[in-house]
Amino acid sequence: QGRRALVIDSDLRNPGPHRHLGAAQSPGLADYLLGECDEFAALQRGPMENLFFMPAGRIAGSAPELLSNGRLKLLLQRVEPLFDWIIMDTSPVIPVSDATLVSGFCDGILMVVRSNVTPSDLARRARAEFPDQLLLGVVLNGTTTSELERSKYYYGEAVNSPR
């Protein structure tokens, strides 16, 4: 049997993954946090077997207030037994505190950095927001094939060199 995964869009300021999945934006996390629906009303089946999705929901109120009102912790406690993986997609770490608030409920963090777009000083500041033991790694996305080929060649030479 495959493992069950839940992706929660916790970017309450600029929700987006629902568009990529062809899903409705609401009901979702914000609706749950406001007490307007239960967790099962906000859950949707994803496009693949064993993939479930909770969209951000309607944009309402202050994101930090909603994320810290106690209901996010309750939600995670209620859905945790149903899933092997719960992935929370958040807003950017800098300049708002939302991702830092959400990280307090997570076992680990993967930070995503866009190649040739995210300034390195901003990436370093964002990384400093999280304790070392929580940061599992960094994903560099948006690289071109030519960039990957150059790095493969460079590192391949360094690693495979008989010298």
JSON list of C-alpha atoms in Angstrom, two decimals:
[
{"chain": "A", "resi": 1, "resn": "GLN", "atom": "CA", "xyz": [0.00, 0.00, 0.00]},
{"chain": "A", "resi": 2, "resn": "GLY", "atom": "CA", "xyz": [1.14, 3.53, -0.77]},
{"chain": "A", "resi": 3, "resn": "ARG", "atom": "CA", "xyz": [1.67, 6.12, 1.88]},
{"chain": "A", "resi": 4, "resn": "ARG", "atom": "CA", "xyz": [-0.97, 8.78, 2.34]},
{"chain": "A", "resi": 5, "resn": "ALA", "atom": "CA", "xyz": [0.06, 12.42, 2.07]},
{"chain": "A", "resi": 6, "resn": "LEU", "atom": "CA", "xyz": [-1.75, 15.64, 2.86]},
{"chain": "A", "resi": 7, "resn": "VAL", "atom": "CA", "xyz": [-0.62, 18.96, 1.39]},
{"chain": "A", "resi": 8, "resn": "ILE", "atom": "CA", "xyz": [-1.94, 22.00, 3.28]},
{"chain": "A", "resi": 9, "resn": "ASP", "atom": "CA", "xyz": [-1.74, 25.42, 1.64]},
{"chain": "A", "resi": 10, "resn": "SER", "atom": "CA", "xyz": [-1.02, 27.59, 4.66]},
{"chain": "A", "resi": 11, "resn": "ASP", "atom": "CA", "xyz": [-0.16, 30.67, 2.60]},
{"chain": "A", "resi": 12, "resn": "LEU", "atom": "CA", "xyz": [-3.22, 32.64, 3.65]},
{"chain": "A", "resi": 13, "resn": "ARG", "atom": "CA", "xyz": [-1.97, 35.81, 1.95]},
{"chain": "A", "resi": 14, "resn": "ASN", "atom": "CA", "xyz": [-1.38, 34.51, -1.58]},
{"chain": "A", "resi": 15, "resn": "PRO", "atom": "CA", "xyz": [-2.82, 31.02, -2.02]},
{"chain": "A", "resi": 16, "resn": "GLY", "atom": "CA", "xyz": [-1.78, 29.20, -5.16]},
{"chain": "A", "resi": 17, "resn": "PRO", "atom": "CA", "xyz": [-1.47, 25.40, -5.15]},
{"chain": "A", "resi": 18, "resn": "HIS", "atom": "CA", "xyz": [-5.23, 24.93, -5.60]},
{"chain": "A", "resi": 19, "resn": "ARG", "atom": "CA", "xyz": [-4.86, 26.35, -9.14]},
{"chain": "A", "resi": 20, "resn": "HIS", "atom": "CA", "xyz": [-2.17, 23.81, -10.03]},
{"chain": "A", "resi": 21, "resn": "LEU", "atom": "CA", "xyz": [-4.34, 20.99, -8.73]},
{"chain": "A", "resi": 22, "resn": "GLY", "atom": "CA", "xyz": [-7.52, 22.24, -10.40]},
{"chain": "A", "resi": 23, "resn": "ALA", "atom": "CA", "xyz": [-9.15, 22.53, -6.98]},
{"chain": "A", "resi": 24, "resn": "ALA", "atom": "CA", "xyz": [-11.46, 25.07, -5.41]},
{"chain": "A", "resi": 25, "resn": "GLN", "atom": "CA", "xyz": [-9.84, 27.58, -3.04]},
{"chain": "A", "resi": 26, "resn": "SER", "atom": "CA", "xyz": [-12.54, 27.22, -0.43]},
{"chain": "A", "resi": 27, "resn": "PRO", "atom": "CA", "xyz": [-13.49, 25.72, 1.96]},
{"chain": "A", "resi": 28, "resn": "GLY", "atom": "CA", "xyz": [-9.96, 25.43, 3.25]},
{"chain": "A", "resi": 29, "resn": "LEU", "atom": "CA", "xyz": [-7.56, 26.17, 6.06]},
{"chain": "A", "resi": 30, "resn": "ALA", "atom": "CA", "xyz": [-8.74, 29.74, 6.75]},
{"chain": "A", "resi": 31, "resn": "ASP", "atom": "CA", "xyz": [-12.36, 28.58, 6.91]},
{"chain": "A", "resi": 32, "resn": "TYR", "atom": "CA", "xyz": [-11.33, 25.87, 9.39]},
{"chain": "A", "resi": 33, "resn": "LEU", "atom": "CA", "xyz": [-9.25, 28.32, 11.47]},
{"chain": "A", "resi": 34, "resn": "LEU", "atom": "CA", "xyz": [-12.24, 30.67, 11.60]},
{"chain": "A", "resi": 35, "resn": "GLY", "atom": "CA", "xyz": [-14.41, 27.81, 12.89]},
{"chain": "A", "resi": 36, "resn": "GLU", "atom": "CA", "xyz": [-16.65, 27.88, 9.82]},
{"chain": "A", "resi": 37, "resn": "CYS", "atom": "CA", "xyz": [-16.10, 24.24, 8.82]},
{"chain": "A", "resi": 38, "resn": "ASP", "atom": "CA", "xyz": [-14.55, 21.05, 10.15]},
{"chain": "A", "resi": 39, "resn": "GLU", "atom": "CA", "xyz": [-11.36, 19.48, 8.83]},
{"chain": "A", "resi": 40, "resn": "PHE", "atom": "CA", "xyz": [-13.19, 16.98, 6.62]},
{"chain": "A", "resi": 41, "resn": "ALA", "atom": "CA", "xyz": [-15.14, 19.70, 4.80]},
{"chain": "A", "resi": 42, "resn": "ALA", "atom": "CA", "xyz": [-11.84, 21.42, 3.98]},
{"chain": "A", "resi": 43, "resn": "LEU", "atom": "CA", "xyz": [-10.07, 18.27, 2.69]},
{"chain": "A", "resi": 44, "resn": "GLN", "atom": "CA", "xyz": [-10.05, 17.39, -1.01]},
{"chain": "A", "resi": 45, "resn": "ARG", "atom": "CA", "xyz": [-8.73, 14.40, -2.90]},
{"chain": "A", "resi": 46, "resn": "GLY", "atom": "CA", "xyz": [-5.65, 15.17, -4.94]},
{"chain": "A", "resi": 47, "resn": "PRO", "atom": "CA", "xyz": [-5.06, 14.12, -8.55]},
{"chain": "A", "resi": 48, "resn": "MET", "atom": "CA", "xyz": [-3.17, 10.97, -7.47]},
{"chain": "A", "resi": 49, "resn": "GLU", "atom": "CA", "xyz": [-4.15, 8.08, -5.26]},
{"chain": "A", "resi": 50, "resn": "ASN", "atom": "CA", "xyz": [-3.27, 8.66, -1.60]},
{"chain": "A", "resi": 51, "resn": "LEU", "atom": "CA", "xyz": [-2.76, 12.40, -2.14]},
{"chain": "A", "resi": 52, "resn": "PHE", "atom": "CA", "xyz": [-5.06, 14.77, -0.30]},
{"chain": "A", "resi": 53, "resn": "PHE", "atom": "CA", "xyz": [-5.12, 18.54, -0.30]},
{"chain": "A", "resi": 54, "resn": "MET", "atom": "CA", "xyz": [-6.39, 21.33, 1.91]},
{"chain": "A", "resi": 55, "resn": "PRO", "atom": "CA", "xyz": [-6.51, 24.67, 0.08]},
{"chain": "A", "resi": 56, "resn": "ALA", "atom": "CA", "xyz": [-5.88, 27.94, 1.89]},
{"chain": "A", "resi": 57, "resn": "GLY", "atom": "CA", "xyz": [-9.55, 28.86, 1.90]},
{"chain": "A", "resi": 58, "resn": "ARG", "atom": "CA", "xyz": [-10.99, 32.31, 1.60]},
{"chain": "A", "resi": 59, "resn": "ILE", "atom": "CA", "xyz": [-8.69, 35.18, 2.43]},
{"chain": "A", "resi": 60, "resn": "ALA", "atom": "CA", "xyz": [-10.01, 36.70, 5.63]},
{"chain": "A", "resi": 61, "resn": "GLY", "atom": "CA", "xyz": [-8.60, 38.48, 8.63]},
{"chain": "A", "resi": 62, "resn": "SER", "atom": "CA", "xyz": [-5.00, 38.61, 9.74]},
{"chain": "A", "resi": 63, "resn": "ALA", "atom": "CA", "xyz": [-2.94, 35.57, 8.70]},
{"chain": "A", "resi": 64, "resn": "PRO", "atom": "CA", "xyz": [-0.73, 35.59, 11.85]},
{"chain": "A", "resi": 65, "resn": "GLU", "atom": "CA", "xyz": [-3.78, 35.79, 14.10]},
{"chain": "A", "resi": 66, "resn": "LEU", "atom": "CA", "xyz": [-5.48, 32.91, 12.31]},
{"chain": "A", "resi": 67, "resn": "LEU", "atom": "CA", "xyz": [-2.35, 30.73, 12.29]},
{"chain": "A", "resi": 68, "resn": "SER", "atom": "CA", "xyz": [-1.76, 31.27, 16.01]},
{"chain": "A", "resi": 69, "resn": "ASN", "atom": "CA", "xyz": [-5.34, 31.05, 17.34]},
{"chain": "A", "resi": 70, "resn": "GLY", "atom": "CA", "xyz": [-4.86, 27.43, 18.52]},
{"chain": "A", "resi": 71, "resn": "ARG", "atom": "CA", "xyz": [-6.96, 25.77, 15.83]},
{"chain": "A", "resi": 72, "resn": "LEU", "atom": "CA", "xyz": [-3.97, 24.91, 13.59]},
{"chain": "A", "resi": 73, "resn": "LYS", "atom": "CA", "xyz": [-2.52, 22.75, 16.37]},
{"chain": "A", "resi": 74, "resn": "LEU", "atom": "CA", "xyz": [-5.91, 21.08, 16.82]},
{"chain": "A", "resi": 75, "resn": "LEU", "atom": "CA", "xyz": [-6.21, 20.47, 13.07]},
{"chain": "A", "resi": 76, "resn": "LEU", "atom": "CA", "xyz": [-2.80, 18.81, 12.90]},
{"chain": "A", "resi": 77, "resn": "GLN", "atom": "CA", "xyz": [-3.55, 16.65, 15.94]},
{"chain": "A", "resi": 78, "resn": "ARG", "atom": "CA", "xyz": [-6.80, 15.49, 14.31]},
{"chain": "A", "resi": 79, "resn": "VAL", "atom": "CA", "xyz": [-5.39, 14.69, 10.86]},
{"chain": "A", "resi": 80, "resn": "GLU", "atom": "CA", "xyz": [-1.99, 13.33, 11.90]},
{"chain": "A", "resi": 81, "resn": "PRO", "atom": "CA", "xyz": [-3.23, 9.74, 12.50]},
{"chain": "A", "resi": 82, "resn": "LEU", "atom": "CA", "xyz": [-4.75, 9.67, 8.98]},
{"chain": "A", "resi": 83, "resn": "PHE", "atom": "CA", "xyz": [-1.59, 10.53, 7.01]},
{"chain": "A", "resi": 84, "resn": "ASP", "atom": "CA", "xyz": [1.99, 9.36, 6.74]},
{"chain": "A", "resi": 85, "resn": "TRP", "atom": "CA", "xyz": [3.13, 12.78, 5.53]},
{"chain": "A", "resi": 86, "resn": "ILE", "atom": "CA", "xyz": [1.69, 16.24, 6.13]},
{"chain": "A", "resi": 87, "resn": "ILE", "atom": "CA", "xyz": [3.31, 18.93, 3.99]},
{"chain": "A", "resi": 88, "resn": "MET", "atom": "CA", "xyz": [2.57, 22.56, 4.72]},
{"chain": "A", "resi": 89, "resn": "ASP", "atom": "CA", "xyz": [3.20, 25.05, 1.95]},
{"chain": "A", "resi": 90, "resn": "THR", "atom": "CA", "xyz": [3.73, 28.49, 3.49]},
{"chain": "A", "resi": 91, "resn": "SER", "atom": "CA", "xyz": [4.20, 32.09, 2.48]},
{"chain": "A", "resi": 92, "resn": "PRO", "atom": "CA", "xyz": [7.78, 33.29, 1.99]},
{"chain": "A", "resi": 93, "resn": "VAL", "atom": "CA", "xyz": [9.77, 33.47, 5.24]},
{"chain": "A", "resi": 94, "resn": "ILE", "atom": "CA", "xyz": [10.83, 37.08, 4.68]},
{"chain": "A", "resi": 95, "resn": "PRO", "atom": "CA", "xyz": [9.15, 39.64, 5.12]},
{"chain": "A", "resi": 96, "resn": "VAL", "atom": "CA", "xyz": [6.19, 38.10, 7.04]},
{"chain": "A", "resi": 97, "resn": "SER", "atom": "CA", "xyz": [6.13, 35.85, 10.12]},
{"chain": "A", "resi": 98, "resn": "ASP", "atom": "CA", "xyz": [3.60, 33.28, 8.85]},
{"chain": "A", "resi": 99, "resn": "ALA", "atom": "CA", "xyz": [6.13, 30.57, 7.90]},
{"chain": "A", "resi": 100, "resn": "THR", "atom": "CA", "xyz": [7.91, 30.96, 11.22]},
{"chain": "A", "resi": 101, "resn": "LEU", "atom": "CA", "xyz": [4.58, 30.53, 13.07]},
{"chain": "A", "resi": 102, "resn": "VAL", "atom": "CA", "xyz": [3.73, 27.40, 11.05]},
{"chain": "A", "resi": 103, "resn": "SER", "atom": "CA", "xyz": [7.22, 25.94, 11.60]},
{"chain": "A", "resi": 104, "resn": "GLY", "atom": "CA", "xyz": [6.42, 25.65, 15.30]},
{"chain": "A", "resi": 105, "resn": "PHE", "atom": "CA", "xyz": [4.01, 22.83, 14.44]},
{"chain": "A", "resi": 106, "resn": "CYS", "atom": "CA", "xyz": [6.39, 20.97, 12.11]},
{"chain": "A", "resi": 107, "resn": "ASP", "atom": "CA", "xyz": [8.84, 18.12, 12.62]},
{"chain": "A", "resi": 108, "resn": "GLY", "atom": "CA", "xyz": [11.10, 19.42, 9.86]},
{"chain": "A", "resi": 109, "resn": "ILE", "atom": "CA", "xyz": [11.49, 22.17, 7.28]},
{"chain": "A", "resi": 110, "resn": "LEU", "atom": "CA", "xyz": [12.53, 22.13, 3.64]},
{"chain": "A", "resi": 111, "resn": "MET", "atom": "CA", "xyz": [13.32, 25.63, 2.49]},
{"chain": "A", "resi": 112, "resn": "VAL", "atom": "CA", "xyz": [12.74, 26.33, -1.21]},
{"chain": "A", "resi": 113, "resn": "VAL", "atom": "CA", "xyz": [14.98, 28.90, -2.90]},
{"chain": "A", "resi": 114, "resn": "ARG", "atom": "CA", "xyz": [14.46, 30.02, -6.50]},
{"chain": "A", "resi": 115, "resn": "SER", "atom": "CA", "xyz": [17.65, 30.00, -8.55]},
{"chain": "A", "resi": 116, "resn": "ASN", "atom": "CA", "xyz": [18.75, 33.38, -9.95]},
{"chain": "A", "resi": 117, "resn": "VAL", "atom": "CA", "xyz": [15.76, 35.08, -8.30]},
{"chain": "A", "resi": 118, "resn": "THR", "atom": "CA", "xyz": [16.18, 34.84, -4.51]},
{"chain": "A", "resi": 119, "resn": "PRO", "atom": "CA", "xyz": [19.09, 37.03, -3.39]},
{"chain": "A", "resi": 120, "resn": "SER", "atom": "CA", "xyz": [21.62, 35.01, -1.38]},
{"chain": "A", "resi": 121, "resn": "ASP", "atom": "CA", "xyz": [21.50, 37.45, 1.56]},
{"chain": "A", "resi": 122, "resn": "LEU", "atom": "CA", "xyz": [17.72, 37.03, 1.72]},
{"chain": "A", "resi": 123, "resn": "ALA", "atom": "CA", "xyz": [18.08, 33.22, 1.64]},
{"chain": "A", "resi": 124, "resn": "ARG", "atom": "CA", "xyz": [20.60, 33.41, 4.51]},
{"chain": "A", "resi": 125, "resn": "ARG", "atom": "CA", "xyz": [18.24, 35.64, 6.55]},
{"chain": "A", "resi": 126, "resn": "ALA", "atom": "CA", "xyz": [15.35, 33.25, 5.91]},
{"chain": "A", "resi": 127, "resn": "ARG", "atom": "CA", "xyz": [17.48, 30.25, 6.92]},
{"chain": "A", "resi": 128, "resn": "ALA", "atom": "CA", "xyz": [18.37, 31.99, 10.20]},
{"chain": "A", "resi": 129, "resn": "GLU", "atom": "CA", "xyz": [14.65, 32.04, 11.14]},
{"chain": "A", "resi": 130, "resn": "PHE", "atom": "CA", "xyz": [14.71, 28.28, 11.83]},
{"chain": "A", "resi": 131, "resn": "PRO", "atom": "CA", "xyz": [16.56, 26.22, 14.44]},
{"chain": "A", "resi": 132, "resn": "ASP", "atom": "CA", "xyz": [19.29, 23.97, 12.98]},
{"chain": "A", "resi": 133, "resn": "GLN", "atom": "CA", "xyz": [17.57, 20.78, 14.14]},
{"chain": "A", "resi": 134, "resn": "LEU", "atom": "CA", "xyz": [14.37, 21.67, 12.22]},
{"chain": "A", "resi": 135, "resn": "LEU", "atom": "CA", "xyz": [15.97, 22.51, 8.87]},
{"chain": "A", "resi": 136, "resn": "LEU", "atom": "CA", "xyz": [16.15, 19.28, 6.86]},
{"chain": "A", "resi": 137, "resn": "GLY", "atom": "CA", "xyz": [17.57, 20.90, 3.75]},
{"chain": "A", "resi": 138, "resn": "VAL", "atom": "CA", "xyz": [17.22, 23.45, 0.99]},
{"chain": "A", "resi": 139, "resn": "VAL", "atom": "CA", "xyz": [15.60, 22.84, -2.39]},
{"chain": "A", "resi": 140, "resn": "LEU", "atom": "CA", "xyz": [17.00, 24.94, -5.24]},
{"chain": "A", "resi": 141, "resn": "ASN", "atom": "CA", "xyz": [14.36, 25.23, -7.93]},
{"chain": "A", "resi": 142, "resn": "GLY", "atom": "CA", "xyz": [14.13, 27.07, -11.23]},
{"chain": "A", "resi": 143, "resn": "THR", "atom": "CA", "xyz": [17.58, 26.09, -12.48]},
{"chain": "A", "resi": 144, "resn": "THR", "atom": "CA", "xyz": [18.15, 25.68, -16.20]},
{"chain": "A", "resi": 145, "resn": "THR", "atom": "CA", "xyz": [19.46, 22.53, -17.85]},
{"chain": "A", "resi": 146, "resn": "SER", "atom": "CA", "xyz": [22.66, 24.34, -18.82]},
{"chain": "A", "resi": 147, "resn": "GLU", "atom": "CA", "xyz": [23.25, 25.35, -15.18]},
{"chain": "A", "resi": 148, "resn": "LEU", "atom": "CA", "xyz": [22.77, 21.75, -14.09]},
{"chain": "A", "resi": 149, "resn": "GLU", "atom": "CA", "xyz": [25.13, 20.49, -16.79]},
{"chain": "A", "resi": 150, "resn": "ARG", "atom": "CA", "xyz": [27.86, 22.94, -15.75]},
{"chain": "A", "resi": 151, "resn": "SER", "atom": "CA", "xyz": [27.57, 22.01, -12.08]},
{"chain": "A", "resi": 152, "resn": "LYS", "atom": "CA", "xyz": [27.53, 18.28, -12.93]},
{"chain": "A", "resi": 153, "resn": "TYR", "atom": "CA", "xyz": [30.65, 18.70, -15.04]},
{"chain": "A", "resi": 154, "resn": "TYR", "atom": "CA", "xyz": [32.42, 20.76, -12.39]},
{"chain": "A", "resi": 155, "resn": "TYR", "atom": "CA", "xyz": [31.56, 18.51, -9.48]},
{"chain": "A", "resi": 156, "resn": "GLY", "atom": "CA", "xyz": [31.96, 15.37, -11.61]},
{"chain": "A", "resi": 157, "resn": "GLU", "atom": "CA", "xyz": [35.52, 16.41, -12.43]},
{"chain": "A", "resi": 158, "resn": "ALA", "atom": "CA", "xyz": [36.31, 17.21, -8.81]},
{"chain": "A", "resi": 159, "resn": "VAL", "atom": "CA", "xyz": [34.84, 13.98, -7.48]},
{"chain": "A", "resi": 160, "resn": "ASN", "atom": "CA", "xyz": [36.05, 11.61, -10.21]},
{"chain": "A", "resi": 161, "resn": "SER", "atom": "CA", "xyz": [39.52, 13.03, -10.68]},
{"chain": "A", "resi": 162, "resn": "PRO", "atom": "CA", "xyz": [42.19, 10.34, -10.01]},
{"chain": "A", "resi": 163, "resn": "ARG", "atom": "CA", "xyz": [44.59, 12.96, -8.61]}
]
